[in-house]
Amino acid sequence: MTDRRPLSLYRHLLDYYGPQYWWPAETDLEMMVGAVLTQAVNWENASKAITNLKEEGVLNLSSLQEISLQDLSQLIKPSGYYRIKARRLKSLLSFIHREWQGDITRLKEGSLYEHRSRLLKVWGLGPETVDAILLYAGGYPIFVVDTYTIRILGRLGLLARDSSYTTVQRYFMQNLPEDVHLFSSYHALLVVFGKDLCKKEPCCQDCFLQDLEKKWRERGP
DNA sequence: CACCAGGCAAGTA
DNA sequence: TACTTGCATGGT
């Protein structure tokens, strides 16, 4: 017995916003670095930090390993929380060298949940960052949850407000076909939607959500 | 001026 | 287990 609403919501979002083509990164390493840099910060800020790293020529495994914590933190300043994020990046880099001998393609060998439990032990990587890495760099079918996702589901009444990360993730994964492309596309659409959505309730008069809620009531999901 | 942005870890009860 | 707080820049 599966709940059809998650797939229905996906179709509405895709129809409204169009395809999103995430994650915006040229390499898997860049994707992982970006995942840390965008923690609790809008992508524009994280993107500036990525640009700095590229211009300095340090967005590669060996340079990131060698660069001092101080120099690294200065380069990523625009991403906010720059001192802590520099430490988190160093922590991630040491994991890549320790676990994979510096071979990032090792992420694509082995099993999803084995990688997940190891990555979750890395200092500075929490569930969202880890799942983003697994989905967008690893190509594994795992659903990425963020604050927007939780807020949207609560707002639509699909789950209780402020449901936990695990609850929301399980809800999507139990009610959607296991499909990397679908999960990738869906998470991107939820973020775009979340940016569009008024943070404070009640929602603005003519935003998409109101339109969606109306359709929802009229024709059902 | 206030408030927010694609989290996470550490401390407290 | 379930809160609370620090971390910090840049845009509206």
JSON list of C-alpha atoms (C1' of nucleotides) in Angstrom, two decimals:
[
{"chain": "A", "resi": 1, "resn": "MET", "atom": "CA", "xyz": [0.00, 0.00, 0.00]},
{"chain": "A", "resi": 2, "resn": "THR", "atom": "CA", "xyz": [1.85, 3.05, -1.17]},
{"chain": "A", "resi": 3, "resn": "ASP", "atom": "CA", "xyz": [0.99, 6.69, -0.83]},
{"chain": "A", "resi": 4, "resn": "ARG", "atom": "CA", "xyz": [0.74, 8.24, -4.30]},
{"chain": "A", "resi": 5, "resn": "ARG", "atom": "CA", "xyz": [1.11, 11.83, -3.11]},
{"chain": "A", "resi": 6, "resn": "PRO", "atom": "CA", "xyz": [4.92, 12.04, -3.16]},
{"chain": "A", "resi": 7, "resn": "LEU", "atom": "CA", "xyz": [4.98, 11.13, -6.85]},
{"chain": "A", "resi": 8, "resn": "SER", "atom": "CA", "xyz": [2.09, 13.45, -7.53]},
{"chain": "A", "resi": 9, "resn": "LEU", "atom": "CA", "xyz": [3.87, 16.33, -5.81]},
{"chain": "A", "resi": 10, "resn": "TYR", "atom": "CA", "xyz": [6.94, 15.59, -7.89]},
{"chain": "A", "resi": 11, "resn": "ARG", "atom": "CA", "xyz": [4.94, 15.82, -11.10]},
{"chain": "A", "resi": 12, "resn": "HIS", "atom": "CA", "xyz": [3.42, 19.13, -10.04]},
{"chain": "A", "resi": 13, "resn": "LEU", "atom": "CA", "xyz": [6.83, 20.58, -9.20]},
{"chain": "A", "resi": 14, "resn": "LEU", "atom": "CA", "xyz": [8.44, 19.33, -12.40]},
{"chain": "A", "resi": 15, "resn": "ASP", "atom": "CA", "xyz": [5.56, 20.66, -14.42]},
{"chain": "A", "resi": 16, "resn": "TYR", "atom": "CA", "xyz": [5.80, 24.05, -12.73]},
{"chain": "A", "resi": 17, "resn": "TYR", "atom": "CA", "xyz": [9.57, 24.58, -12.52]},
{"chain": "A", "resi": 18, "resn": "GLY", "atom": "CA", "xyz": [10.93, 22.33, -15.24]},
{"chain": "A", "resi": 19, "resn": "PRO", "atom": "CA", "xyz": [14.04, 20.12, -15.02]},
{"chain": "A", "resi": 20, "resn": "GLN", "atom": "CA", "xyz": [16.81, 21.32, -12.70]},
{"chain": "A", "resi": 21, "resn": "TYR", "atom": "CA", "xyz": [19.99, 19.40, -13.67]},
{"chain": "A", "resi": 22, "resn": "TRP", "atom": "CA", "xyz": [21.62, 19.10, -10.22]},
{"chain": "A", "resi": 23, "resn": "TRP", "atom": "CA", "xyz": [24.23, 18.98, -8.66]},
{"chain": "A", "resi": 24, "resn": "PRO", "atom": "CA", "xyz": [26.05, 22.03, -10.07]},
{"chain": "A", "resi": 25, "resn": "ALA", "atom": "CA", "xyz": [29.64, 20.70, -10.04]},
{"chain": "A", "resi": 26, "resn": "GLU", "atom": "CA", "xyz": [32.18, 19.61, -12.64]},
{"chain": "A", "resi": 27, "resn": "THR", "atom": "CA", "xyz": [33.76, 16.80, -10.62]},
{"chain": "A", "resi": 28, "resn": "ASP", "atom": "CA", "xyz": [32.84, 14.52, -7.74]},
{"chain": "A", "resi": 29, "resn": "LEU", "atom": "CA", "xyz": [35.37, 16.25, -5.50]},
{"chain": "A", "resi": 30, "resn": "GLU", "atom": "CA", "xyz": [33.89, 19.62, -6.33]},
{"chain": "A", "resi": 31, "resn": "MET", "atom": "CA", "xyz": [30.45, 18.23, -5.51]},
{"chain": "A", "resi": 32, "resn": "MET", "atom": "CA", "xyz": [31.61, 17.01, -2.09]},
{"chain": "A", "resi": 33, "resn": "VAL", "atom": "CA", "xyz": [33.35, 20.27, -1.28]},
{"chain": "A", "resi": 34, "resn": "GLY", "atom": "CA", "xyz": [30.26, 22.18, -2.36]},
{"chain": "A", "resi": 35, "resn": "ALA", "atom": "CA", "xyz": [28.08, 20.02, -0.12]},
{"chain": "A", "resi": 36, "resn": "VAL", "atom": "CA", "xyz": [30.09, 21.11, 2.93]},
{"chain": "A", "resi": 37, "resn": "LEU", "atom": "CA", "xyz": [30.33, 24.75, 1.86]},
{"chain": "A", "resi": 38, "resn": "THR", "atom": "CA", "xyz": [26.60, 25.14, 1.32]},
{"chain": "A", "resi": 39, "resn": "GLN", "atom": "CA", "xyz": [25.71, 23.89, 4.81]},
{"chain": "A", "resi": 40, "resn": "ALA", "atom": "CA", "xyz": [23.23, 26.40, 6.27]},
{"chain": "A", "resi": 41, "resn": "VAL", "atom": "CA", "xyz": [24.19, 28.93, 3.62]},
{"chain": "A", "resi": 42, "resn": "ASN", "atom": "CA", "xyz": [22.67, 29.90, 0.30]},
{"chain": "A", "resi": 43, "resn": "TRP", "atom": "CA", "xyz": [24.33, 28.46, -2.76]},
{"chain": "A", "resi": 44, "resn": "GLU", "atom": "CA", "xyz": [25.50, 31.85, -4.07]},
{"chain": "A", "resi": 45, "resn": "ASN", "atom": "CA", "xyz": [27.83, 32.21, -1.09]},
{"chain": "A", "resi": 46, "resn": "ALA", "atom": "CA", "xyz": [29.12, 28.66, -1.39]},
{"chain": "A", "resi": 47, "resn": "SER", "atom": "CA", "xyz": [29.64, 29.19, -5.09]},
{"chain": "A", "resi": 48, "resn": "LYS", "atom": "CA", "xyz": [31.88, 32.18, -4.45]},
{"chain": "A", "resi": 49, "resn": "ALA", "atom": "CA", "xyz": [34.03, 30.06, -2.19]},
{"chain": "A", "resi": 50, "resn": "ILE", "atom": "CA", "xyz": [34.26, 27.37, -4.90]},
{"chain": "A", "resi": 51, "resn": "THR", "atom": "CA", "xyz": [35.32, 30.00, -7.41]},
{"chain": "A", "resi": 52, "resn": "ASN", "atom": "CA", "xyz": [38.07, 31.16, -5.05]},
{"chain": "A", "resi": 53, "resn": "LEU", "atom": "CA", "xyz": [39.33, 27.59, -4.68]},
{"chain": "A", "resi": 54, "resn": "LYS", "atom": "CA", "xyz": [39.35, 27.11, -8.46]},
{"chain": "A", "resi": 55, "resn": "GLU", "atom": "CA", "xyz": [41.12, 30.40, -9.12]},
{"chain": "A", "resi": 56, "resn": "GLU", "atom": "CA", "xyz": [43.74, 29.48, -6.57]},
{"chain": "A", "resi": 57, "resn": "GLY", "atom": "CA", "xyz": [44.10, 26.11, -8.26]},
{"chain": "A", "resi": 58, "resn": "VAL", "atom": "CA", "xyz": [43.52, 24.14, -5.07]},
{"chain": "A", "resi": 59, "resn": "LEU", "atom": "CA", "xyz": [40.31, 22.33, -5.90]},
{"chain": "A", "resi": 60, "resn": "ASN", "atom": "CA", "xyz": [42.06, 18.97, -6.18]},
{"chain": "A", "resi": 61, "resn": "LEU", "atom": "CA", "xyz": [42.93, 16.24, -3.69]},
{"chain": "A", "resi": 62, "resn": "SER", "atom": "CA", "xyz": [46.64, 16.94, -3.26]},
{"chain": "A", "resi": 63, "resn": "SER", "atom": "CA", "xyz": [46.33, 20.72, -2.95]},
{"chain": "A", "resi": 64, "resn": "LEU", "atom": "CA", "xyz": [43.48, 20.47, -0.48]},
{"chain": "A", "resi": 65, "resn": "GLN", "atom": "CA", "xyz": [45.57, 18.02, 1.51]},
{"chain": "A", "resi": 66, "resn": "GLU", "atom": "CA", "xyz": [48.59, 20.31, 1.57]},
{"chain": "A", "resi": 67, "resn": "ILE", "atom": "CA", "xyz": [47.00, 23.73, 2.02]},
{"chain": "A", "resi": 68, "resn": "SER", "atom": "CA", "xyz": [47.12, 25.13, 5.55]},
{"chain": "A", "resi": 69, "resn": "LEU", "atom": "CA", "xyz": [43.95, 25.44, 7.57]},
{"chain": "A", "resi": 70, "resn": "GLN", "atom": "CA", "xyz": [44.48, 29.18, 7.70]},
{"chain": "A", "resi": 71, "resn": "ASP", "atom": "CA", "xyz": [44.88, 29.62, 3.94]},
{"chain": "A", "resi": 72, "resn": "LEU", "atom": "CA", "xyz": [41.93, 27.36, 3.25]},
{"chain": "A", "resi": 73, "resn": "SER", "atom": "CA", "xyz": [39.69, 29.25, 5.64]},
{"chain": "A", "resi": 74, "resn": "GLN", "atom": "CA", "xyz": [40.55, 32.55, 3.99]},
{"chain": "A", "resi": 75, "resn": "LEU", "atom": "CA", "xyz": [39.67, 31.23, 0.54]},
{"chain": "A", "resi": 76, "resn": "ILE", "atom": "CA", "xyz": [36.27, 29.95, 1.62]},
{"chain": "A", "resi": 77, "resn": "LYS", "atom": "CA", "xyz": [35.33, 33.02, 3.64]},
{"chain": "A", "resi": 78, "resn": "PRO", "atom": "CA", "xyz": [32.31, 33.94, 1.49]},
{"chain": "A", "resi": 79, "resn": "SER", "atom": "CA", "xyz": [30.63, 30.64, 2.42]},
{"chain": "A", "resi": 80, "resn": "GLY", "atom": "CA", "xyz": [30.23, 31.73, 6.04]},
{"chain": "A", "resi": 81, "resn": "TYR", "atom": "CA", "xyz": [31.26, 29.71, 9.11]},
{"chain": "A", "resi": 82, "resn": "TYR", "atom": "CA", "xyz": [34.56, 29.61, 7.28]},
{"chain": "A", "resi": 83, "resn": "ARG", "atom": "CA", "xyz": [36.81, 28.50, 10.12]},
{"chain": "A", "resi": 84, "resn": "ILE", "atom": "CA", "xyz": [34.64, 25.52, 11.00]},
{"chain": "A", "resi": 85, "resn": "LYS", "atom": "CA", "xyz": [34.07, 24.64, 7.35]},
{"chain": "A", "resi": 86, "resn": "ALA", "atom": "CA", "xyz": [37.81, 24.65, 6.69]},
{"chain": "A", "resi": 87, "resn": "ARG", "atom": "CA", "xyz": [38.15, 22.06, 9.45]},
{"chain": "A", "resi": 88, "resn": "ARG", "atom": "CA", "xyz": [35.27, 20.05, 8.02]},
{"chain": "A", "resi": 89, "resn": "LEU", "atom": "CA", "xyz": [36.88, 20.02, 4.58]},
{"chain": "A", "resi": 90, "resn": "LYS", "atom": "CA", "xyz": [40.17, 18.87, 6.08]},
{"chain": "A", "resi": 91, "resn": "SER", "atom": "CA", "xyz": [38.29, 16.16, 7.93]},
{"chain": "A", "resi": 92, "resn": "LEU", "atom": "CA", "xyz": [36.64, 15.00, 4.69]},
{"chain": "A", "resi": 93, "resn": "LEU", "atom": "CA", "xyz": [39.96, 15.04, 2.83]},
{"chain": "A", "resi": 94, "resn": "SER", "atom": "CA", "xyz": [41.67, 12.96, 5.48]},
{"chain": "A", "resi": 95, "resn": "PHE", "atom": "CA", "xyz": [38.81, 10.45, 5.24]},
{"chain": "A", "resi": 96, "resn": "ILE", "atom": "CA", "xyz": [39.24, 10.22, 1.46]},
{"chain": "A", "resi": 97, "resn": "HIS", "atom": "CA", "xyz": [42.94, 9.49, 1.88]},
{"chain": "A", "resi": 98, "resn": "ARG", "atom": "CA", "xyz": [42.55, 7.15, 4.83]},
{"chain": "A", "resi": 99, "resn": "GLU", "atom": "CA", "xyz": [39.57, 5.09, 3.59]},
{"chain": "A", "resi": 100, "resn": "TRP", "atom": "CA", "xyz": [40.02, 5.28, -0.16]},
{"chain": "A", "resi": 101, "resn": "GLN", "atom": "CA", "xyz": [43.76, 5.91, -0.47]},
{"chain": "A", "resi": 102, "resn": "GLY", "atom": "CA", "xyz": [42.94, 9.17, -2.21]},
{"chain": "A", "resi": 103, "resn": "ASP", "atom": "CA", "xyz": [40.91, 7.44, -4.91]},
{"chain": "A", "resi": 104, "resn": "ILE", "atom": "CA", "xyz": [37.55, 9.15, -4.96]},
{"chain": "A", "resi": 105, "resn": "THR", "atom": "CA", "xyz": [36.12, 6.62, -7.41]},
{"chain": "A", "resi": 106, "resn": "ARG", "atom": "CA", "xyz": [36.09, 4.16, -4.50]},
{"chain": "A", "resi": 107, "resn": "LEU", "atom": "CA", "xyz": [32.83, 5.86, -3.51]},
{"chain": "A", "resi": 108, "resn": "LYS", "atom": "CA", "xyz": [31.19, 4.09, -6.43]},
{"chain": "A", "resi": 109, "resn": "GLU", "atom": "CA", "xyz": [32.33, 0.64, -5.36]},
{"chain": "A", "resi": 110, "resn": "GLY", "atom": "CA", "xyz": [30.67, -1.24, -2.55]},
{"chain": "A", "resi": 111, "resn": "SER", "atom": "CA", "xyz": [27.28, -0.74, -1.01]},
{"chain": "A", "resi": 112, "resn": "LEU", "atom": "CA", "xyz": [25.22, 2.34, -0.30]},
{"chain": "A", "resi": 113, "resn": "TYR", "atom": "CA", "xyz": [24.62, 1.75, 3.39]},
{"chain": "A", "resi": 114, "resn": "GLU", "atom": "CA", "xyz": [28.20, 0.71, 4.08]},
{"chain": "A", "resi": 115, "resn": "HIS", "atom": "CA", "xyz": [29.41, 4.01, 2.63]},
{"chain": "A", "resi": 116, "resn": "ARG", "atom": "CA", "xyz": [26.66, 5.87, 4.43]},
{"chain": "A", "resi": 117, "resn": "SER", "atom": "CA", "xyz": [27.58, 4.62, 7.88]},
{"chain": "A", "resi": 118, "resn": "ARG", "atom": "CA", "xyz": [31.26, 5.36, 7.32]},
{"chain": "A", "resi": 119, "resn": "LEU", "atom": "CA", "xyz": [30.63, 8.84, 5.96]},
{"chain": "A", "resi": 120, "resn": "LEU", "atom": "CA", "xyz": [28.34, 9.64, 8.88]},
{"chain": "A", "resi": 121, "resn": "LYS", "atom": "CA", "xyz": [31.27, 9.08, 11.22]},
{"chain": "A", "resi": 122, "resn": "VAL", "atom": "CA", "xyz": [33.33, 11.74, 9.48]},
{"chain": "A", "resi": 123, "resn": "TRP", "atom": "CA", "xyz": [33.48, 14.84, 11.66]},
{"chain": "A", "resi": 124, "resn": "GLY", "atom": "CA", "xyz": [31.60, 17.67, 9.96]},
{"chain": "A", "resi": 125, "resn": "LEU", "atom": "CA", "xyz": [29.38, 15.50, 7.79]},
{"chain": "A", "resi": 126, "resn": "GLY", "atom": "CA", "xyz": [25.79, 15.03, 8.92]},
{"chain": "A", "resi": 127, "resn": "PRO", "atom": "CA", "xyz": [22.91, 13.17, 7.27]},
{"chain": "A", "resi": 128, "resn": "GLU", "atom": "CA", "xyz": [22.08, 15.75, 4.61]},
{"chain": "A", "resi": 129, "resn": "THR", "atom": "CA", "xyz": [25.66, 16.28, 3.48]},
{"chain": "A", "resi": 130, "resn": "VAL", "atom": "CA", "xyz": [26.31, 12.55, 3.44]},
{"chain": "A", "resi": 131, "resn": "ASP", "atom": "CA", "xyz": [23.15, 11.72, 1.51]},
{"chain": "A", "resi": 132, "resn": "ALA", "atom": "CA", "xyz": [23.84, 14.49, -1.01]},
{"chain": "A", "resi": 133, "resn": "ILE", "atom": "CA", "xyz": [27.32, 13.04, -1.57]},
{"chain": "A", "resi": 134, "resn": "LEU", "atom": "CA", "xyz": [25.93, 9.51, -1.93]},
{"chain": "A", "resi": 135, "resn": "LEU", "atom": "CA", "xyz": [23.25, 10.59, -4.40]},
{"chain": "A", "resi": 136, "resn": "TYR", "atom": "CA", "xyz": [24.99, 13.20, -6.51]},
{"chain": "A", "resi": 137, "resn": "ALA", "atom": "CA", "xyz": [28.60, 12.02, -6.42]},
{"chain": "A", "resi": 138, "resn": "GLY", "atom": "CA", "xyz": [28.09, 8.31, -5.69]},
{"chain": "A", "resi": 139, "resn": "GLY", "atom": "CA", "xyz": [25.05, 7.77, -7.86]},
{"chain": "A", "resi": 140, "resn": "TYR", "atom": "CA", "xyz": [23.26, 5.80, -5.13]},
{"chain": "A", "resi": 141, "resn": "PRO", "atom": "CA", "xyz": [19.46, 5.85, -4.70]},
{"chain": "A", "resi": 142, "resn": "ILE", "atom": "CA", "xyz": [19.12, 7.74, -1.42]},
{"chain": "A", "resi": 143, "resn": "PHE", "atom": "CA", "xyz": [16.66, 10.58, -0.82]},
{"chain": "A", "resi": 144, "resn": "VAL", "atom": "CA", "xyz": [18.20, 13.85, 0.40]},
{"chain": "A", "resi": 145, "resn": "VAL", "atom": "CA", "xyz": [16.22, 15.75, 3.01]},
{"chain": "A", "resi": 146, "resn": "ASP", "atom": "CA", "xyz": [16.76, 19.39, 3.95]},
{"chain": "A", "resi": 147, "resn": "THR", "atom": "CA", "xyz": [14.92, 22.02, 5.96]},
{"chain": "A", "resi": 148, "resn": "TYR", "atom": "CA", "xyz": [12.83, 22.99, 2.94]},
{"chain": "A", "resi": 149, "resn": "THR", "atom": "CA", "xyz": [11.72, 19.41, 2.44]},
{"chain": "A", "resi": 150, "resn": "ILE", "atom": "CA", "xyz": [10.61, 19.05, 6.04]},
{"chain": "A", "resi": 151, "resn": "ARG", "atom": "CA", "xyz": [8.82, 22.40, 5.97]},
{"chain": "A", "resi": 152, "resn": "ILE", "atom": "CA", "xyz": [7.02, 21.63, 2.71]},
{"chain": "A", "resi": 153, "resn": "LEU", "atom": "CA", "xyz": [5.78, 18.23, 3.86]},
{"chain": "A", "resi": 154, "resn": "GLY", "atom": "CA", "xyz": [4.49, 19.67, 7.10]},
{"chain": "A", "resi": 155, "resn": "ARG", "atom": "CA", "xyz": [2.82, 22.49, 5.25]},
{"chain": "A", "resi": 156, "resn": "LEU", "atom": "CA", "xyz": [1.11, 20.17, 2.80]},
{"chain": "A", "resi": 157, "resn": "GLY", "atom": "CA", "xyz": [-0.02, 17.95, 5.62]},
{"chain": "A", "resi": 158, "resn": "LEU", "atom": "CA", "xyz": [1.72, 14.85, 4.30]},
{"chain": "A", "resi": 159, "resn": "LEU", "atom": "CA", "xyz": [3.61, 14.43, 7.58]},
{"chain": "A", "resi": 160, "resn": "ALA", "atom": "CA", "xyz": [3.54, 16.08, 10.98]},
{"chain": "A", "resi": 161, "resn": "ARG", "atom": "CA", "xyz": [5.31, 19.43, 11.10]},
{"chain": "A", "resi": 162, "resn": "ASP", "atom": "CA", "xyz": [8.96, 19.26, 12.10]},
{"chain": "A", "resi": 163, "resn": "SER", "atom": "CA", "xyz": [9.18, 15.54, 11.43]},
{"chain": "A", "resi": 164, "resn": "SER", "atom": "CA", "xyz": [12.66, 14.14, 11.80]},
{"chain": "A", "resi": 165, "resn": "TYR", "atom": "CA", "xyz": [15.15, 13.70, 8.98]},
{"chain": "A", "resi": 166, "resn": "THR", "atom": "CA", "xyz": [14.79, 9.94, 9.15]},
{"chain": "A", "resi": 167, "resn": "THR", "atom": "CA", "xyz": [11.00, 10.03, 9.11]},
{"chain": "A", "resi": 168, "resn": "VAL", "atom": "CA", "xyz": [10.88, 12.28, 6.06]},
{"chain": "A", "resi": 169, "resn": "GLN", "atom": "CA", "xyz": [13.51, 10.29, 4.23]},
{"chain": "A", "resi": 170, "resn": "ARG", "atom": "CA", "xyz": [11.71, 7.01, 4.92]},
{"chain": "A", "resi": 171, "resn": "TYR", "atom": "CA", "xyz": [8.40, 8.52, 3.78]},
{"chain": "A", "resi": 172, "resn": "PHE", "atom": "CA", "xyz": [9.79, 9.41, 0.39]},
{"chain": "A", "resi": 173, "resn": "MET", "atom": "CA", "xyz": [11.76, 6.23, -0.08]},
{"chain": "A", "resi": 174, "resn": "GLN", "atom": "CA", "xyz": [8.87, 3.98, 0.85]},
{"chain": "A", "resi": 175, "resn": "ASN", "atom": "CA", "xyz": [6.48, 5.77, -1.48]},
{"chain": "A", "resi": 176, "resn": "LEU", "atom": "CA", "xyz": [8.59, 6.38, -4.57]},
{"chain": "A", "resi": 177, "resn": "PRO", "atom": "CA", "xyz": [10.22, 4.04, -7.07]},
{"chain": "A", "resi": 178, "resn": "GLU", "atom": "CA", "xyz": [13.91, 3.60, -6.29]},
{"chain": "A", "resi": 179, "resn": "ASP", "atom": "CA", "xyz": [15.38, 5.77, -9.02]},
{"chain": "A", "resi": 180, "resn": "VAL", "atom": "CA", "xyz": [18.54, 7.89, -8.82]},
{"chain": "A", "resi": 181, "resn": "HIS", "atom": "CA", "xyz": [17.34, 10.31, -11.45]},
{"chain": "A", "resi": 182, "resn": "LEU", "atom": "CA", "xyz": [14.00, 10.78, -9.72]},
{"chain": "A", "resi": 183, "resn": "PHE", "atom": "CA", "xyz": [15.63, 11.36, -6.32]},
{"chain": "A", "resi": 184, "resn": "SER", "atom": "CA", "xyz": [18.15, 13.80, -7.80]},
{"chain": "A", "resi": 185, "resn": "SER", "atom": "CA", "xyz": [15.54, 15.75, -9.65]},
{"chain": "A", "resi": 186, "resn": "TYR", "atom": "CA", "xyz": [13.07, 15.73, -6.79]},
{"chain": "A", "resi": 187, "resn": "HIS", "atom": "CA", "xyz": [15.46, 17.10, -4.18]},
{"chain": "A", "resi": 188, "resn": "ALA", "atom": "CA", "xyz": [16.49, 19.91, -6.54]},
{"chain": "A", "resi": 189, "resn": "LEU", "atom": "CA", "xyz": [12.86, 20.79, -7.18]},
{"chain": "A", "resi": 190, "resn": "LEU", "atom": "CA", "xyz": [12.08, 20.85, -3.46]},
{"chain": "A", "resi": 191, "resn": "VAL", "atom": "CA", "xyz": [14.91, 23.32, -2.89]},
{"chain": "A", "resi": 192, "resn": "VAL", "atom": "CA", "xyz": [13.76, 25.55, -5.74]},
{"chain": "A", "resi": 193, "resn": "PHE", "atom": "CA", "xyz": [10.23, 25.35, -4.40]},
{"chain": "A", "resi": 194, "resn": "GLY", "atom": "CA", "xyz": [11.43, 26.05, -0.87]},
{"chain": "A", "resi": 195, "resn": "LYS", "atom": "CA", "xyz": [13.20, 29.21, -1.99]},
{"chain": "A", "resi": 196, "resn": "ASP", "atom": "CA", "xyz": [10.01, 30.32, -3.67]},
{"chain": "A", "resi": 197, "resn": "LEU", "atom": "CA", "xyz": [7.87, 29.62, -0.67]},
{"chain": "A", "resi": 198, "resn": "CYS", "atom": "CA", "xyz": [7.21, 32.27, 1.94]},
{"chain": "A", "resi": 199, "resn": "LYS", "atom": "CA", "xyz": [8.94, 31.33, 5.17]},
{"chain": "A", "resi": 200, "resn": "LYS", "atom": "CA", "xyz": [6.44, 32.91, 7.47]},
{"chain": "A", "resi": 201, "resn": "GLU", "atom": "CA", "xyz": [2.90, 31.73, 7.45]},
{"chain": "A", "resi": 202, "resn": "PRO", "atom": "CA", "xyz": [0.38, 32.45, 6.19]},
{"chain": "A", "resi": 203, "resn": "CYS", "atom": "CA", "xyz": [1.74, 32.00, 2.72]},
{"chain": "A", "resi": 204, "resn": "CYS", "atom": "CA", "xyz": [1.69, 34.92, 0.32]},
{"chain": "A", "resi": 205, "resn": "GLN", "atom": "CA", "xyz": [-1.49, 35.38, -1.67]},
{"chain": "A", "resi": 206, "resn": "ASP", "atom": "CA", "xyz": [-0.65, 33.94, -5.05]},
{"chain": "A", "resi": 207, "resn": "CYS", "atom": "CA", "xyz": [2.37, 31.72, -4.57]},
{"chain": "A", "resi": 208, "resn": "PHE", "atom": "CA", "xyz": [2.62, 28.31, -6.12]},
{"chain": "A", "resi": 209, "resn": "LEU", "atom": "CA", "xyz": [1.88, 26.54, -2.89]},
{"chain": "A", "resi": 210, "resn": "GLN", "atom": "CA", "xyz": [-1.51, 28.11, -2.59]},
{"chain": "A", "resi": 211, "resn": "ASP", "atom": "CA", "xyz": [-2.22, 27.15, -6.15]},
{"chain": "A", "resi": 212, "resn": "LEU", "atom": "CA", "xyz": [-1.05, 23.64, -5.43]},
{"chain": "A", "resi": 213, "resn": "GLU", "atom": "CA", "xyz": [-3.12, 23.36, -2.28]},
{"chain": "A", "resi": 214, "resn": "LYS", "atom": "CA", "xyz": [-6.15, 24.44, -4.26]},
{"chain": "A", "resi": 215, "resn": "LYS", "atom": "CA", "xyz": [-5.59, 21.79, -6.94]},
{"chain": "A", "resi": 216, "resn": "TRP", "atom": "CA", "xyz": [-4.95, 19.33, -4.17]},
{"chain": "A", "resi": 217, "resn": "ARG", "atom": "CA", "xyz": [-8.33, 19.98, -2.64]},
{"chain": "A", "resi": 218, "resn": "GLU", "atom": "CA", "xyz": [-10.17, 20.11, -5.94]},
{"chain": "A", "resi": 219, "resn": "ARG", "atom": "CA", "xyz": [-8.86, 17.06, -7.71]},
{"chain": "A", "resi": 220, "resn": "GLY", "atom": "CA", "xyz": [-6.91, 15.27, -5.01]},
{"chain": "A", "resi": 221, "resn": "PRO", "atom": "CA", "xyz": [-3.27, 14.38, -5.39]},
{"chain": "B", "resi": 1, "resn": "DC", "atom": "C1'", "xyz": [18.33, 47.94, 11.25]},
{"chain": "B", "resi": 2, "resn": "DA", "atom": "C1'", "xyz": [16.56, 42.79, 11.17]},
{"chain": "B", "resi": 3, "resn": "DC", "atom": "C1'", "xyz": [16.36, 38.45, 9.09]},
{"chain": "B", "resi": 4, "resn": "DC", "atom": "C1'", "xyz": [17.60, 34.56, 6.42]},
{"chain": "B", "resi": 5, "resn": "DA", "atom": "C1'", "xyz": [20.41, 31.03, 3.75]},
{"chain": "B", "resi": 6, "resn": "DG", "atom": "C1'", "xyz": [20.45, 23.58, 0.36]},
{"chain": "B", "resi": 7, "resn": "DG", "atom": "C1'", "xyz": [23.82, 21.94, 8.78]},
{"chain": "B", "resi": 8, "resn": "DC", "atom": "C1'", "xyz": [26.50, 20.21, 12.25]},
{"chain": "B", "resi": 9, "resn": "DA", "atom": "C1'", "xyz": [28.65, 19.34, 16.77]},
{"chain": "B", "resi": 10, "resn": "DA", "atom": "C1'", "xyz": [28.83, 20.09, 21.53]},
{"chain": "B", "resi": 11, "resn": "DG", "atom": "C1'", "xyz": [26.71, 21.16, 25.69]},
{"chain": "B", "resi": 12, "resn": "DT", "atom": "C1'", "xyz": [22.78, 20.74, 28.90]},
{"chain": "B", "resi": 13, "resn": "DA", "atom": "C1'", "xyz": [18.67, 18.51, 31.40]},
{"chain": "C", "resi": 1, "resn": "DT", "atom": "C1'", "xyz": [16.26, 11.46, 23.93]},
{"chain": "C", "resi": 2, "resn": "DA", "atom": "C1'", "xyz": [15.28, 16.27, 23.03]},
{"chain": "C", "resi": 3, "resn": "DC", "atom": "C1'", "xyz": [16.25, 20.76, 23.25]},
{"chain": "C", "resi": 4, "resn": "DT", "atom": "C1'", "xyz": [19.80, 24.99, 22.93]},
{"chain": "C", "resi": 5, "resn": "DT", "atom": "C1'", "xyz": [23.78, 27.46, 21.23]},
{"chain": "C", "resi": 6, "resn": "DG", "atom": "C1'", "xyz": [27.94, 28.80, 18.39]},
{"chain": "C", "resi": 7, "resn": "DC", "atom": "C1'", "xyz": [29.54, 29.19, 14.01]},
{"chain": "C", "resi": 8, "resn": "DA", "atom": "C1'", "xyz": [29.78, 34.08, 10.05]},
{"chain": "C", "resi": 9, "resn": "DT", "atom": "C1'", "xyz": [29.35, 36.01, 5.36]},
{"chain": "C", "resi": 10, "resn": "DG", "atom": "C1'", "xyz": [26.42, 38.34, 1.99]},
{"chain": "C", "resi": 11, "resn": "DG", "atom": "C1'", "xyz": [21.88, 39.55, 0.12]},
{"chain": "C", "resi": 12, "resn": "DT", "atom": "C1'", "xyz": [17.20, 41.71, 0.77]}
]
